[in-house]
Amino acid sequence: MTDPTASSNVPQRSNADILRLRKQLLNPTLSVSYNEPLKIVRGEGVWLYDQHGQAYLDMVNNVCHVGHCHPRVVAAGQAQMAQLNTNTRYLHDNIVEYALRLTATLPGPLSVVFLTNSGTEANDLALRLARAHTRALGVVVVDHAYHGHSPSMVELSPYKFKGKGGAGQSSHVGVVAMPDTYRGPFRETAAAGQQYGQLLPGAIESLRQCGIAPAAFYCESLLGCGGQIVLPEGYLPEAYAAVRAAGGVCVADEVQVGFGRVGEHFWAFESQGVVPDIVTIGKPIGNGHPMGAVVTTPEIAASFVSGMEYFNTFGGNPVSCAIALAVLDVIADEQLEENARRVGLFLMDGLRELQQRHDCIGDVRGRGLFVGAELVRDRESRTPDQPKAKAVVEAMKARHVLLSTEGPDDNVLKIKPPIVFSQANAEEFLDKLDQVLRGS
């Protein structure tokens, strides 16, 4: 079947031909999802469509934040692209309007914006800002974190440097245990957050023993690659206090979880009652358009003024800013933060009900529409069940629901759909997951 939306200039190839050409012509480390990859040709809302017109419920794409191909976002980009797209050396209303609108969502001290093209670029720039401000080199990160694919960010990503092909831990990087209250060293107690936070001084001291002072502490506000981990109460206040006492600054990586995804707050760090020194933003900011941002304080921004200009050819261009403004409008006008809160609670309740009936679900956790279900072989020992998690993902794909897995043992079902995800969508997912876990 020919895809009716395809350009007449692009031949429509079979899945096998595309796979063959990918292997021949593209980056050899570029992976595909699922045992039998899908060819996706169209998206709308929470749905993705293959070349045969079959619909798949997308429960893993937190990039198309307000839904695939949202008409208002598409129209904003089209209109601005037809009028002007250039760099920031010319004056334009869009960039200052976006800076005003973005900083209005953040605590007062966070008032200076740098626009980039991706979350990786945002995290990379945050490192430069932190080092310029502190005149220090060291960075403390959380185990199994991922902050981007540039050389500097791979060095700050245990998910990469401790994995296959990784070069190992660099001398300027300290690593603290994930604050995982399900399988980590400190479990479900009121003191767990403080206990995990108290690991920071040890990591800082280890850096100092190597003659390295701490510049920054990077922490995702909810841990993605770590397995959809919700930070225990009190973790960031304890950790931030230790970092600041040592002269470092605190970076909140909101690349995956910002813009209302957690439901109760616009930014996930707010659930910990802290104000970071630097916030990094990516994925949802442009609903699939390549864009990112760093927001920091005037004091840290001033430290970056050294005589060397920071210029980004594409960062903050009029088209990107028009798209990003439309995303903010849609979140507000369609009350999507509240939708994420309400549907997220329904989804979590449903998963916990399934947990009562299926022993393989060891833990259910999340905030809003950022949810994880950890699959285990044995609830008592909490032994991870990676094969089961992989089998569930494939079985759900056969039922036209798209999921993925995450975590150090790759046994956590990763659930992070566009935040237009509805209660009816959640009911369909829960019903199909129940069928899969019952083996029907």
Tab-separated table of N, CA and C in Angstrom, residues 142-145 177-186 188 192-193 196 219-233 235-236 253 256-257 262 268-269 271-272 348 363-367 370-374 406-409 411-416:
chain	number	residue	atom	x	y	z
A	142	VAL	N	24.350	11.260	39.362
A	142	VAL	CA	23.666	10.107	39.935
A	142	VAL	C	23.939	8.884	39.066
A	143	ASP	N	24.155	7.750	39.702
A	143	ASP	CA	24.443	6.528	38.953
A	143	ASP	C	23.327	6.234	37.954
A	144	HIS	N	23.718	5.732	36.803
A	144	HIS	CA	22.849	5.348	35.687
A	144	HIS	C	22.154	6.547	35.031
A	145	ALA	N	22.594	7.761	35.345
A	145	ALA	CA	22.018	8.951	34.710
A	145	ALA	C	22.484	9.062	33.270
A	177	ALA	N	24.902	6.919	44.469
A	177	ALA	CA	23.882	5.902	44.211
A	177	ALA	C	22.558	6.544	43.822
A	178	MET	N	21.837	5.864	42.926
A	178	MET	CA	20.486	6.312	42.603
A	178	MET	C	19.628	6.293	43.862
A	179	PRO	N	18.818	7.322	44.076
A	179	PRO	CA	17.909	7.312	45.224
A	179	PRO	C	16.682	6.424	44.947
A	180	ASP	N	16.958	5.134	44.820
A	180	ASP	CA	15.948	4.130	44.473
A	180	ASP	C	15.471	3.475	45.760
A	181	THR	N	14.252	3.785	46.174
A	181	THR	CA	13.745	3.249	47.438
A	181	THR	C	13.126	1.866	47.282
A	182	TYR	N	13.123	1.323	46.067
A	182	TYR	CA	12.608	-0.031	45.861
A	182	TYR	C	13.713	-1.074	45.941
A	183	ARG	N	14.848	-0.813	45.249
A	183	ARG	CA	15.927	-1.803	45.245
A	183	ARG	C	17.266	-1.241	45.708
A	184	GLY	N	17.315	0.023	46.064
A	184	GLY	CA	18.570	0.630	46.482
A	184	GLY	C	18.921	0.322	47.926
A	185	PRO	N	20.036	0.895	48.423
A	185	PRO	CA	20.472	0.610	49.795
A	185	PRO	C	19.548	1.168	50.873
A	186	PHE	N	18.856	2.285	50.585
A	186	PHE	CA	17.905	2.860	51.540
A	186	PHE	C	16.512	2.732	50.932
A	188	GLU	N	12.009	2.009	51.643
A	188	GLU	CA	10.814	2.824	51.874
A	188	GLU	C	10.677	3.286	53.317
A	192	ALA	N	14.649	8.071	53.889
A	192	ALA	CA	15.422	7.614	52.727
A	192	ALA	C	15.973	8.772	51.900
A	193	GLY	N	15.169	9.798	51.664
A	193	GLY	CA	15.634	10.927	50.865
A	193	GLY	C	16.838	11.597	51.494
A	196	TYR	N	19.968	9.268	51.204
A	196	TYR	CA	20.593	9.319	49.875
A	196	TYR	C	21.302	10.655	49.657
A	219	CYS	N	21.318	16.456	38.360
A	219	CYS	CA	20.333	15.441	38.736
A	219	CYS	C	19.046	15.657	37.953
A	220	GLU	N	18.573	14.603	37.299
A	220	GLU	CA	17.243	14.643	36.689
A	220	GLU	C	16.205	14.758	37.800
A	221	SER	N	15.162	15.515	37.553
A	221	SER	CA	14.158	15.725	38.589
A	221	SER	C	13.311	14.478	38.832
A	222	LEU	N	13.185	13.624	37.853
A	222	LEU	CA	12.804	12.231	37.997
A	222	LEU	C	13.774	11.471	37.104
A	223	LEU	N	14.206	10.297	37.529
A	223	LEU	CA	15.258	9.600	36.801
A	223	LEU	C	14.654	8.742	35.695
A	224	GLY	N	15.036	9.036	34.441
A	224	GLY	CA	14.502	8.318	33.291
A	224	GLY	C	15.217	7.009	33.032
A	225	CYS	N	16.461	7.080	32.552
A	225	CYS	CA	17.224	5.865	32.259
A	225	CYS	C	17.448	5.030	33.513
A	226	GLY	N	17.392	5.658	34.668
A	226	GLY	CA	17.520	4.933	35.927
A	226	GLY	C	16.344	4.032	36.227
A	227	GLY	N	15.248	4.192	35.471
A	227	GLY	CA	14.093	3.314	35.666
A	227	GLY	C	12.856	4.006	36.189
A	228	GLN	N	12.626	5.249	35.700
A	228	GLN	CA	11.421	5.993	36.101
A	228	GLN	C	11.385	6.156	37.627
A	229	ILE	N	12.489	6.572	38.196
A	229	ILE	CA	12.618	6.704	39.647
A	229	ILE	C	12.092	8.055	40.111
A	230	VAL	N	11.214	8.037	41.106
A	230	VAL	CA	10.746	9.260	41.751
A	230	VAL	C	11.679	9.556	42.919
A	231	LEU	N	12.232	10.756	42.966
A	231	LEU	CA	13.146	11.111	44.056
A	231	LEU	C	12.392	11.091	45.384
A	232	PRO	N	12.945	10.423	46.402
A	232	PRO	CA	12.268	10.407	47.703
A	232	PRO	C	12.254	11.793	48.330
A	233	GLU	N	11.235	12.048	49.110
A	233	GLU	CA	11.070	13.353	49.738
A	233	GLU	C	12.317	13.735	50.534
A	235	TYR	N	15.251	14.533	49.243
A	235	TYR	CA	16.531	14.214	48.608
A	235	TYR	C	17.229	15.460	48.074
A	236	LEU	N	16.547	16.225	47.230
A	236	LEU	CA	17.215	17.380	46.635
A	236	LEU	C	17.566	18.456	47.658
A	253	ASP	N	18.075	18.722	35.631
A	253	ASP	CA	17.864	18.266	34.262
A	253	ASP	C	16.388	17.940	34.100
A	256	GLN	N	13.463	15.540	30.263
A	256	GLN	CA	12.394	14.565	30.041
A	256	GLN	C	11.089	14.908	30.746
A	257	VAL	N	11.144	15.658	31.840
A	257	VAL	CA	9.976	15.695	32.731
A	257	VAL	C	9.374	17.081	32.937
A	262	VAL	N	4.529	16.175	35.124
A	262	VAL	CA	4.304	15.545	36.425
A	262	VAL	C	2.950	15.910	37.035
A	268	ALA	N	9.277	19.480	37.427
A	268	ALA	CA	9.319	18.366	38.369
A	268	ALA	C	10.137	18.682	39.610
A	269	PHE	N	11.162	19.548	39.508
A	269	PHE	CA	11.964	19.861	40.692
A	269	PHE	C	11.136	20.530	41.766
A	271	SER	N	8.444	19.636	43.020
A	271	SER	CA	7.885	18.666	43.964
A	271	SER	C	8.825	18.409	45.134
A	272	GLN	N	10.116	18.797	44.993
A	272	GLN	CA	11.082	18.646	46.076
A	272	GLN	C	11.256	19.931	46.891
A	348	MET	N	-1.914	5.243	37.505
A	348	MET	CA	-1.187	4.644	38.622
A	348	MET	C	-2.109	3.753	39.463
A	363	ASP	N	6.811	-3.194	41.536
A	363	ASP	CA	6.680	-1.815	41.996
A	363	ASP	C	6.026	-0.974	40.915
A	364	VAL	N	5.201	-0.045	41.353
A	364	VAL	CA	4.591	0.947	40.460
A	364	VAL	C	4.959	2.318	41.015
A	365	ARG	N	5.478	3.192	40.183
A	365	ARG	CA	5.920	4.497	40.667
A	365	ARG	C	5.797	5.529	39.553
A	366	GLY	N	5.756	6.783	39.951
A	366	GLY	CA	5.715	7.845	38.958
A	366	GLY	C	5.021	9.075	39.477
A	367	ARG	N	5.008	10.079	38.642
A	367	ARG	CA	4.254	11.307	38.889
A	367	ARG	C	3.632	11.725	37.576
A	370	PHE	N	4.508	10.277	33.871
A	370	PHE	CA	5.867	9.736	33.836
A	370	PHE	C	5.876	8.592	34.836
A	371	VAL	N	5.670	7.374	34.328
A	371	VAL	CA	5.323	6.234	35.183
A	371	VAL	C	6.203	5.044	34.835
A	372	GLY	N	6.532	4.257	35.849
A	372	GLY	CA	7.267	3.016	35.638
A	372	GLY	C	6.607	1.873	36.381
A	373	ALA	N	6.648	0.680	35.781
A	373	ALA	CA	6.198	-0.549	36.445
A	373	ALA	C	7.366	-1.527	36.388
A	374	GLU	N	7.920	-1.861	37.551
A	374	GLU	CA	9.098	-2.721	37.596
A	374	GLU	C	8.679	-4.187	37.694
A	406	GLU	N	13.329	0.251	30.624
A	406	GLU	CA	14.402	1.103	31.122
A	406	GLU	C	14.889	0.564	32.447
A	407	GLY	N	15.905	1.204	32.998
A	407	GLY	CA	16.461	0.825	34.284
A	407	GLY	C	17.775	0.087	34.140
A	408	PRO	N	18.570	0.023	35.201
A	408	PRO	CA	19.869	-0.658	35.148
A	408	PRO	C	19.772	-2.103	34.688
A	409	ASP	N	18.647	-2.757	35.001
A	409	ASP	CA	18.450	-4.146	34.584
A	409	ASP	C	17.432	-4.281	33.454
A	411	ASN	N	14.334	-3.785	33.191
A	411	ASN	CA	13.141	-4.541	33.586
A	411	ASN	C	11.969	-3.654	33.987
A	412	VAL	N	12.082	-2.352	33.703
A	412	VAL	CA	11.024	-1.413	34.072
A	412	VAL	C	10.254	-1.010	32.828
A	413	LEU	N	8.941	-1.205	32.835
A	413	LEU	CA	8.108	-0.714	31.735
A	413	LEU	C	8.073	0.804	31.810
A	414	LYS	N	8.504	1.437	30.727
A	414	LYS	CA	8.619	2.897	30.661
A	414	LYS	C	7.355	3.461	30.018
A	415	ILE	N	6.658	4.308	30.776
A	415	ILE	CA	5.358	4.836	30.342
A	415	ILE	C	5.427	6.362	30.410
A	416	LYS	N	5.462	7.023	29.267
A	416	LYS	CA	5.567	8.488	29.238
A	416	LYS	C	4.945	8.997	27.940
